[in-house]
């Protein structure tokens, strides 16, 4: 039995019991970029549309900036202390943080907060969050895959120069990766 068929069978068996199942979709397994783009095309904009995405402040209306890890890594060099938060829009665990509260905590600690969505969700991404920087989405076309675990690990490797990063909060100093943790 090939690998893809095994995955489909496994997903169909666990899907009814999984707390992440939303309307028949297993959020987090795939990017849902195409669905989000067709549902709300004005929500997504490419980082290449900006002359200096690193200095871009958050928009007046919800926008997700599509970016690859190497471009984000260049931006991180411009900040003395930065935190990259890998955000799961539908996450409900103890390691999921309110973006607005996380922004306030970063301001109080003089940290630049960069939010990167792990996958796309048109409904939740259409909310306007009180962030200093725009929310970034991982460029799945750049990484040539729609599977979350594949493009996320490539993206994390691009920004940290390390494989197998675990932790949703990544700390940087002048663009250098310090560590990754799950809790603040």
mmCIF file of C-alpha atoms in Angstrom:
data_model
loop_
_atom_site.group_PDB
_atom_site.id
_atom_site.type_symbol
_atom_site.label_atom_id
_atom_site.label_comp_id
_atom_site.label_asym_id
_atom_site.label_seq_id
_atom_site.Cartn_x
_atom_site.Cartn_y
_atom_site.Cartn_z
ATOM 1 C CA UNK A 1 0.000 0.000 0.000
ATOM 2 C CA UNK A 2 1.502 3.346 -0.990
ATOM 3 C CA UNK A 3 2.191 6.151 1.479
ATOM 4 C CA UNK A 4 -0.521 8.538 0.197
ATOM 5 C CA UNK A 5 -3.226 5.877 0.480
ATOM 6 C CA UNK A 6 -2.127 5.069 4.048
ATOM 7 C CA UNK A 7 -2.355 8.759 4.988
ATOM 8 C CA UNK A 8 -5.842 9.084 3.473
ATOM 9 C CA UNK A 9 -7.060 6.004 5.345
ATOM 10 C CA UNK A 10 -5.503 7.195 8.613
ATOM 11 C CA UNK A 11 -7.015 10.680 8.275
ATOM 12 C CA UNK A 12 -10.460 9.283 7.488
ATOM 13 C CA UNK A 13 -10.296 7.029 10.555
ATOM 14 C CA UNK A 14 -9.163 9.667 13.052
ATOM 15 C CA UNK A 15 -11.019 12.636 11.608
ATOM 16 C CA UNK A 16 -14.306 12.053 13.501
ATOM 17 C CA UNK A 17 -12.387 11.944 16.789
ATOM 18 C CA UNK A 18 -10.030 14.840 16.192
ATOM 19 C CA UNK A 19 -10.805 18.129 17.962
ATOM 20 C CA UNK A 20 -9.301 20.063 15.052
ATOM 21 C CA UNK A 21 -11.966 18.889 12.605
ATOM 22 C CA UNK A 22 -13.883 21.858 11.268
ATOM 23 C CA UNK A 23 -16.622 21.378 8.674
ATOM 24 C CA UNK A 24 -15.104 18.116 7.446
ATOM 25 C CA UNK A 25 -11.585 19.547 7.082
ATOM 26 C CA UNK A 26 -8.597 18.579 9.168
ATOM 27 C CA UNK A 27 -7.083 22.033 9.701
ATOM 28 C CA UNK A 28 -3.322 22.003 9.899
ATOM 29 C CA UNK A 29 -2.689 19.047 7.583
ATOM 30 C CA UNK A 30 -2.826 21.181 4.424
ATOM 31 C CA UNK A 31 -2.225 24.875 3.790
ATOM 32 C CA UNK A 32 -5.739 25.792 2.498
ATOM 33 C CA UNK A 33 -4.021 28.588 0.581
ATOM 34 C CA UNK A 34 -6.056 27.980 -2.585
ATOM 35 C CA UNK A 35 -9.353 27.889 -0.718
ATOM 36 C CA UNK A 36 -8.511 31.080 1.177
ATOM 37 C CA UNK A 37 -7.405 32.812 -2.019
ATOM 38 C CA UNK A 38 -10.653 31.915 -3.799
ATOM 39 C CA UNK A 39 -12.817 32.810 -0.773
ATOM 40 C CA UNK A 40 -11.181 36.181 -0.096
ATOM 41 C CA UNK A 41 -8.636 37.130 -2.795
ATOM 42 C CA UNK A 42 -8.062 40.654 -1.433
ATOM 43 C CA UNK A 43 -6.893 39.195 1.897
ATOM 44 C CA UNK A 44 -3.626 37.803 0.500
ATOM 45 C CA UNK A 45 -0.787 39.933 -0.858
ATOM 46 C CA UNK A 46 2.691 38.912 -1.904
ATOM 47 C CA UNK A 47 5.728 40.296 -0.063
ATOM 48 C CA UNK A 48 7.269 41.111 -3.453
ATOM 49 C CA UNK A 49 4.615 43.821 -3.894
ATOM 50 C CA UNK A 50 6.497 45.971 -1.354
ATOM 51 C CA UNK A 51 9.789 47.773 -1.770
ATOM 52 C CA UNK A 52 10.605 47.194 1.907
ATOM 53 C CA UNK A 53 8.364 44.623 3.556
ATOM 54 C CA UNK A 54 10.572 44.689 6.674
ATOM 55 C CA UNK A 55 9.363 48.170 7.618
ATOM 56 C CA UNK A 56 5.713 47.545 6.794
ATOM 57 C CA UNK A 57 3.351 48.266 9.652
ATOM 58 C CA UNK A 58 0.036 46.485 10.020
ATOM 59 C CA UNK A 59 -2.681 47.455 7.578
ATOM 60 C CA UNK A 60 -5.944 49.271 8.325
ATOM 61 C CA UNK A 61 -7.853 46.230 7.090
ATOM 62 C CA UNK A 62 -6.938 42.549 7.435
ATOM 63 C CA UNK A 63 -4.155 41.466 5.078
ATOM 64 C CA UNK A 64 -1.896 38.431 5.068
ATOM 65 C CA UNK A 65 1.526 38.947 3.485
ATOM 66 C CA UNK A 66 2.776 35.844 1.676
ATOM 67 C CA UNK A 67 6.493 35.382 2.377
ATOM 68 C CA UNK A 68 9.267 32.799 2.202
ATOM 69 C CA UNK A 69 11.694 32.118 5.032
ATOM 70 C CA UNK A 70 14.759 33.689 3.427
ATOM 71 C CA UNK A 71 12.954 36.999 2.909
ATOM 72 C CA UNK A 72 11.750 36.953 6.515
ATOM 73 C CA UNK A 73 15.253 36.067 7.719
ATOM 74 C CA UNK A 74 16.576 39.235 6.037
ATOM 75 C CA UNK A 75 13.913 41.242 7.867
ATOM 76 C CA UNK A 76 14.830 39.721 11.225
ATOM 77 C CA UNK A 77 18.348 41.160 10.877
ATOM 78 C CA UNK A 78 16.842 44.645 11.220
ATOM 79 C CA UNK A 79 15.440 44.016 14.711
ATOM 80 C CA UNK A 80 17.570 43.954 17.842
ATOM 81 C CA UNK A 81 15.208 41.501 19.576
ATOM 82 C CA UNK A 82 12.385 39.739 17.781
ATOM 83 C CA UNK A 83 9.947 36.926 18.379
ATOM 84 C CA UNK A 84 8.458 34.877 15.548
ATOM 85 C CA UNK A 85 5.207 33.269 16.651
ATOM 86 C CA UNK A 86 4.028 30.331 14.539
ATOM 87 C CA UNK A 87 0.276 30.868 14.753
ATOM 88 C CA UNK A 88 -2.330 28.158 14.228
ATOM 89 C CA UNK A 89 -5.530 30.095 13.502
ATOM 90 C CA UNK A 90 -7.851 27.344 14.836
ATOM 91 C CA UNK A 91 -5.625 26.257 17.736
ATOM 92 C CA UNK A 92 -7.250 25.667 21.123
ATOM 93 C CA UNK A 93 -4.373 24.247 23.194
ATOM 94 C CA UNK A 94 -2.543 25.791 26.153
ATOM 95 C CA UNK A 95 0.279 26.758 23.760
ATOM 96 C CA UNK A 96 -1.968 29.026 21.687
ATOM 97 C CA UNK A 97 -1.930 32.715 22.479
ATOM 98 C CA UNK A 98 -4.223 35.609 21.684
ATOM 99 C CA UNK A 99 -2.420 37.701 19.089
ATOM 100 C CA UNK A 100 -3.490 40.947 20.739
ATOM 101 C CA UNK A 101 -2.234 39.840 24.170
ATOM 102 C CA UNK A 102 0.991 38.501 22.714
ATOM 103 C CA UNK A 103 1.578 41.861 21.009
ATOM 104 C CA UNK A 104 1.114 43.704 24.314
ATOM 105 C CA UNK A 105 3.548 41.371 26.077
ATOM 106 C CA UNK A 106 6.140 41.886 23.340
ATOM 107 C CA UNK A 107 5.744 45.675 23.546
ATOM 108 C CA UNK A 108 6.286 45.585 27.310
ATOM 109 C CA UNK A 109 9.456 43.519 26.815
ATOM 110 C CA UNK A 110 10.697 45.643 23.892
ATOM 111 C CA UNK A 111 10.422 42.779 21.415
ATOM 112 C CA UNK A 112 9.318 42.991 17.793
ATOM 113 C CA UNK A 113 6.532 40.469 17.209
ATOM 114 C CA UNK A 114 6.330 38.709 13.856
ATOM 115 C CA UNK A 115 3.263 36.471 13.471
ATOM 116 C CA UNK A 116 3.516 33.710 10.859
ATOM 117 C CA UNK A 117 0.395 31.669 10.127
ATOM 118 C CA UNK A 118 1.044 27.956 9.935
ATOM 119 C CA UNK A 119 -1.891 27.497 7.543
ATOM 120 C CA UNK A 120 -4.620 29.642 6.000
ATOM 121 C CA UNK A 121 -8.163 30.214 7.230
ATOM 122 C CA UNK A 122 -10.140 32.952 5.458
ATOM 123 C CA UNK A 123 -12.589 33.502 8.324
ATOM 124 C CA UNK A 124 -10.107 33.884 11.179
ATOM 125 C CA UNK A 125 -7.592 35.750 9.037
ATOM 126 C CA UNK A 126 -10.275 38.285 8.092
ATOM 127 C CA UNK A 127 -10.292 39.573 11.677
ATOM 128 C CA UNK A 128 -8.278 42.731 12.219
ATOM 129 C CA UNK A 129 -5.786 42.107 15.032
ATOM 130 C CA UNK A 130 -4.107 44.898 16.974
ATOM 131 C CA UNK A 131 -0.577 44.094 15.802
ATOM 132 C CA UNK A 132 2.308 46.384 14.930
ATOM 133 C CA UNK A 133 3.364 44.247 11.937
ATOM 134 C CA UNK A 134 1.189 42.442 9.398
ATOM 135 C CA UNK A 135 0.494 38.738 9.734
ATOM 136 C CA UNK A 136 2.644 36.687 7.400
ATOM 137 C CA UNK A 137 1.626 33.518 5.588
ATOM 138 C CA UNK A 138 4.118 30.929 4.369
ATOM 139 C CA UNK A 139 4.528 30.910 0.587
ATOM 140 C CA UNK A 140 3.488 27.365 -0.277
ATOM 141 C CA UNK A 141 4.204 27.925 -3.977
ATOM 142 C CA UNK A 142 7.798 28.863 -3.129
ATOM 143 C CA UNK A 143 8.184 25.625 -1.148
ATOM 144 C CA UNK A 144 6.322 23.622 -3.823
ATOM 145 C CA UNK A 145 4.079 21.766 -1.404
ATOM 146 C CA UNK A 146 0.659 22.135 0.154
ATOM 147 C CA UNK A 147 1.456 19.818 3.077
ATOM 148 C CA UNK A 148 1.855 21.848 6.260
ATOM 149 C CA UNK A 149 4.584 19.758 7.893
ATOM 150 C CA UNK A 150 6.750 19.961 4.746
ATOM 151 C CA UNK A 151 6.547 23.683 4.002
ATOM 152 C CA UNK A 152 6.671 24.614 7.699
ATOM 153 C CA UNK A 153 9.871 22.645 8.315
ATOM 154 C CA UNK A 154 11.492 24.174 5.199
ATOM 155 C CA UNK A 155 10.395 27.661 6.265
ATOM 156 C CA UNK A 156 11.754 27.170 9.804
ATOM 157 C CA UNK A 157 15.016 25.821 8.412
ATOM 158 C CA UNK A 158 15.320 28.934 6.222
ATOM 159 C CA UNK A 159 14.908 31.360 9.134
ATOM 160 C CA UNK A 160 16.928 29.420 11.745
ATOM 161 C CA UNK A 161 19.517 27.472 9.701
ATOM 162 C CA UNK A 162 18.549 24.444 11.788
ATOM 163 C CA UNK A 163 16.523 21.301 11.184
ATOM 164 C CA UNK A 164 13.838 19.915 13.483
ATOM 165 C CA UNK A 165 12.840 23.064 15.340
ATOM 166 C CA UNK A 166 10.293 22.429 18.053
ATOM 167 C CA UNK A 167 8.470 25.286 19.677
ATOM 168 C CA UNK A 168 6.009 27.871 18.396
ATOM 169 C CA UNK A 169 7.836 30.936 19.745
ATOM 170 C CA UNK A 170 11.202 31.559 18.107
ATOM 171 C CA UNK A 171 13.529 34.158 19.588
ATOM 172 C CA UNK A 172 16.014 36.151 17.486
ATOM 173 C CA UNK A 173 18.656 38.752 18.269
ATOM 174 C CA UNK A 174 19.865 40.870 15.321
ATOM 175 C CA UNK A 175 18.628 38.144 12.994
ATOM 176 C CA UNK A 176 20.438 35.332 14.802
ATOM 177 C CA UNK A 177 18.270 32.466 16.021
ATOM 178 C CA UNK A 178 18.500 32.079 19.820
ATOM 179 C CA UNK A 179 15.987 29.360 20.702
ATOM 180 C CA UNK A 180 12.461 28.035 20.272
ATOM 181 C CA UNK A 181 9.969 27.492 23.088
ATOM 182 C CA UNK A 182 6.269 26.740 23.474
ATOM 183 C CA UNK A 183 5.513 29.000 26.408
ATOM 184 C CA UNK A 184 6.147 32.654 27.089
#
